[in-house]
Structures are given as structure tokens and as C-alpha cells.
Amino acid sequence: QLQLQASGSGLVKPSQTLSLTCAVSGGSISSGGYSWTWIRQPPGKGLEWIGYVFHSGSIYYNSSLKSRVTISVDRSKNQFSLEVSSVTAADAAVYYCARIRTSNFYYSMDVWGKGTTVTVSS
Amino acid sequence: DIQMTQSPTSLSASVGDRVTITCRASQRISNYVNWYQQKPGKAPKLLIYGASSLQSGVPSRFSGNGSGTDFSLTITSLQPEDFASYTCQQSYSNPLTFGGGTKVEIK
């Protein structure tokens, strides 16, 4: 059964870079028909899509964050990562990694990691 | 960006009730809508994809409908484990966007 586990810097200082990694187990990150995504949810608020990477390596970002966000893939470790630079209090959120099923073109997020909380504070 | 407007933002219902949540897109998006359930402190769970297709393992009391700009999620005979928040998501175009969520509470 596919599982995703996000980990990384839980406490980040303002203006610094947030770094998270999502480890994929029970399946290959290189499998066709899927992409891998990061989504965040500020406390008490709704979900915000950050970006996704296809199995082919193509990457798409939310334009609202694009200048500060980098998503990368390490196929040898079966994981993908997120960096958000120049963080502010607005970047404090629960960050989720998830799998997007692209094979049916509906881009539904069918497997989610548990989420990791990022706090921004000096 | 496509805006997804959900209503109501919250509702109170009893076990056994039929509940309908709606989502309106800011432009026509065919049937590119997915619905998720989220419980406090947990990750969202996919319920419906493609506006009306039931995700594997999801009880048949959940159903989705709609096309164009107006979509709905219906829960027939609400069960205790269904008290949660529900969110729609459009996948018609990037950026992928979500509705603001609807919290279903116990009456």
C-alpha cells in the first residue's frame, strides 16, 4: 500500500528557507500516470496547492508562490522535496504531500501523507 | 485563477439526514471537480473525482453531481463518522484551486 511521509524543518525563522521532504514507500515515484504534489493549509484555513512534479520530471508551480518555491525529485531515494524561500508568518501551515492520479485527467489527490506542521518564528 | 465557492460554510444535521453541499466555479470547468473529506488533525481523503465518480472504498451514500459551473456533493443517510469538513477542488486548469470548505456538525 502506497504511503507518503513528510518530514523536515518544523520551525523556520522569518526570511529563511523552509525545506521539506516526502518519502514515498510501497510504490515507485517514477510510476506513470501519477504526479506528486505539495499542498498546505494555514491554521483554520482552506487548502492551497503549491505545485506538482510529473513522473517525467516536468514541474508546475502555483504562480502565487512560484518565485519562492522549488520542488525537486530524488528518484534514487524515492522521494520528492519542497523548498520555500524568504518565509514569512503567512507560510506557517500544515504541509501535505500527496499523489495526484493523472491517468484519468481529473488530477485527483488519491493518496496523502499525514502532514507536517511548519511554524515561522524568530 | 478559477475560484471555487462552496456553500454553506457550515451546517448542522442529524444522523440519518440527507445533506447536500454545493460548489460553484467562477467559469465553466466541465466535470473537472474532485471532493474531499477532512477530519480534524487529519489529511484530506478523496471521495469523488470527475464530479461524480466514487473513489474506491468510499461508501455509496456519498455521491457527486454537476457539470459546467455548479456541482454538488450529497450524503444520503448521514452517519456518525461523516461529521467532518468537505472541500471541492477544480482540476480544469492550473493553479489547482480548492473551495473554502463546508463543516458538517452534529445537530
GROMACS .gro file of C-alpha atoms in nm, chain A residues 14-119:
model
  106
   14PRO     CA    1   1.144   3.465   0.907
   15SER     CA    2   1.333   3.529   0.581
   16GLN     CA    3   1.492   3.182   0.592
   17THR     CA    4   1.417   2.880   0.373
   18LEU     CA    5   1.170   2.608   0.461
   19SER     CA    6   1.275   2.260   0.348
   20LEU     CA    7   1.055   1.952   0.346
   21THR     CA    8   1.093   1.603   0.204
   22CYS     CA    9   0.823   1.349   0.124
   23ALA     CA   10   0.934   0.987   0.133
   24VAL     CA   11   0.728   0.751  -0.082
   25SER     CA   12   0.700   0.385   0.018
   26GLY     CA   13   0.504   0.095  -0.123
   27GLY     CA   14   0.538   0.220  -0.478
   28SER     CA   15   0.769   0.397  -0.719
   29ILE     CA   16   0.775   0.771  -0.763
   30SER     CA   17   0.859   0.701  -1.129
   31SER     CA   18   0.533   0.519  -1.198
   32GLY     CA   19   0.347   0.652  -1.499
   33GLY     CA   20   0.003   0.803  -1.457
   34TYR     CA   21   0.084   0.995  -1.142
   35SER     CA   22   0.235   1.320  -1.029
   36TRP     CA   23   0.348   1.427  -0.683
   37THR     CA   24   0.230   1.739  -0.514
   38TRP     CA   25   0.264   1.969  -0.218
   39ILE     CA   26  -0.036   2.136  -0.059
   40ARG     CA   27  -0.054   2.349   0.251
   41GLN     CA   28  -0.323   2.451   0.498
   42PRO     CA   29  -0.273   2.751   0.728
   43PRO     CA   30  -0.429   2.717   1.072
   44GLY     CA   31  -0.808   2.733   1.046
   45LYS     CA   32  -0.800   2.797   0.673
   46GLY     CA   33  -0.851   2.614   0.347
   47LEU     CA   34  -0.617   2.414   0.129
   48GLU     CA   35  -0.368   2.578  -0.107
   49TRP     CA   36  -0.196   2.394  -0.389
   50ILE     CA   37   0.177   2.471  -0.410
   51GLY     CA   38   0.296   2.271  -0.709
   52TYR     CA   39   0.345   1.926  -0.856
   53VAL     CA   40   0.604   1.722  -1.037
   54PHE     CA   41   0.520   1.462  -1.301
   55HIS     CA   42   0.688   1.124  -1.315
   56SER     CA   43   0.856   1.261  -1.630
   57GLY     CA   44   1.017   1.538  -1.428
   58SER     CA   45   0.805   1.828  -1.552
   59ILE     CA   46   0.721   2.065  -1.269
   60TYR     CA   47   0.432   2.311  -1.232
   61TYR     CA   48   0.401   2.573  -0.962
   62ASN     CA   49   0.123   2.789  -0.828
   63SER     CA   50   0.206   3.130  -0.973
   64SER     CA   51   0.125   3.293  -0.639
   65LEU     CA   52   0.430   3.121  -0.489
   66LYS     CA   53   0.639   3.043  -0.795
   67SER     CA   54   0.919   3.289  -0.730
   68ARG     CA   55   0.988   3.138  -0.388
   69VAL     CA   56   0.918   2.769  -0.439
   70THR     CA   57   1.130   2.483  -0.568
   71ILE     CA   58   1.009   2.124  -0.600
   72SER     CA   59   1.259   1.852  -0.681
   73VAL     CA   60   1.268   1.475  -0.714
   74ASP     CA   61   1.528   1.224  -0.597
   75ARG     CA   62   1.438   0.901  -0.776
   76SER     CA   63   1.724   0.709  -0.616
   77LYS     CA   64   1.567   0.773  -0.275
   78ASN     CA   65   1.206   0.757  -0.399
   79GLN     CA   66   1.127   1.096  -0.255
   80PHE     CA   67   1.043   1.450  -0.357
   81SER     CA   68   1.114   1.775  -0.183
   82LEU     CA   69   0.990   2.129  -0.133
   83GLU     CA   70   1.180   2.446  -0.060
   84VAL     CA   71   1.012   2.780   0.013
   85SER     CA   72   1.247   3.074   0.042
   86SER     CA   73   1.209   3.405   0.225
   87VAL     CA   74   0.938   3.271   0.453
   88THR     CA   75   0.704   3.494   0.647
   89ALA     CA   76   0.433   3.426   0.902
   90ALA     CA   77   0.195   3.366   0.610
   91ASP     CA   78   0.388   3.049   0.526
   92ALA     CA   79   0.306   2.888   0.859
   93ALA     CA   80   0.084   2.592   0.784
   94VAL     CA   81   0.042   2.218   0.782
   95TYR     CA   82   0.220   2.100   0.469
   96TYR     CA   83   0.090   1.788   0.298
   97CYS     CA   84   0.248   1.581   0.027
   98ALA     CA   85   0.016   1.379  -0.191
   99ARG     CA   86  -0.007   1.173  -0.506
  100ILE     CA   87  -0.213   1.305  -0.795
  101ARG     CA   88  -0.370   1.050  -1.023
  102THR     CA   89  -0.325   1.198  -1.367
  103SER     CA   90  -0.410   0.890  -1.571
  104ASN     CA   91  -0.780   0.979  -1.589
  105PHE     CA   92  -0.710   1.352  -1.642
  106TYR     CA   93  -0.910   1.455  -1.333
  107TYR     CA   94  -0.598   1.522  -1.130
  108SER     CA   95  -0.745   1.395  -0.806
  109MET     CA   96  -0.525   1.360  -0.497
  110ASP     CA   97  -0.581   0.999  -0.406
  111VAL     CA   98  -0.307   0.932  -0.150
  112TRP     CA   99  -0.199   1.182   0.114
  113GLY     CA  100   0.075   1.197   0.371
  114LYS     CA  101  -0.016   1.282   0.728
  115GLY     CA  102   0.109   1.638   0.705
  116THR     CA  103   0.384   1.821   0.885
  117THR     CA  104   0.343   2.146   1.077
  118VAL     CA  105   0.569   2.437   0.992
  119THR     CA  106   0.593   2.728   1.234
   0.00000   0.00000   0.00000
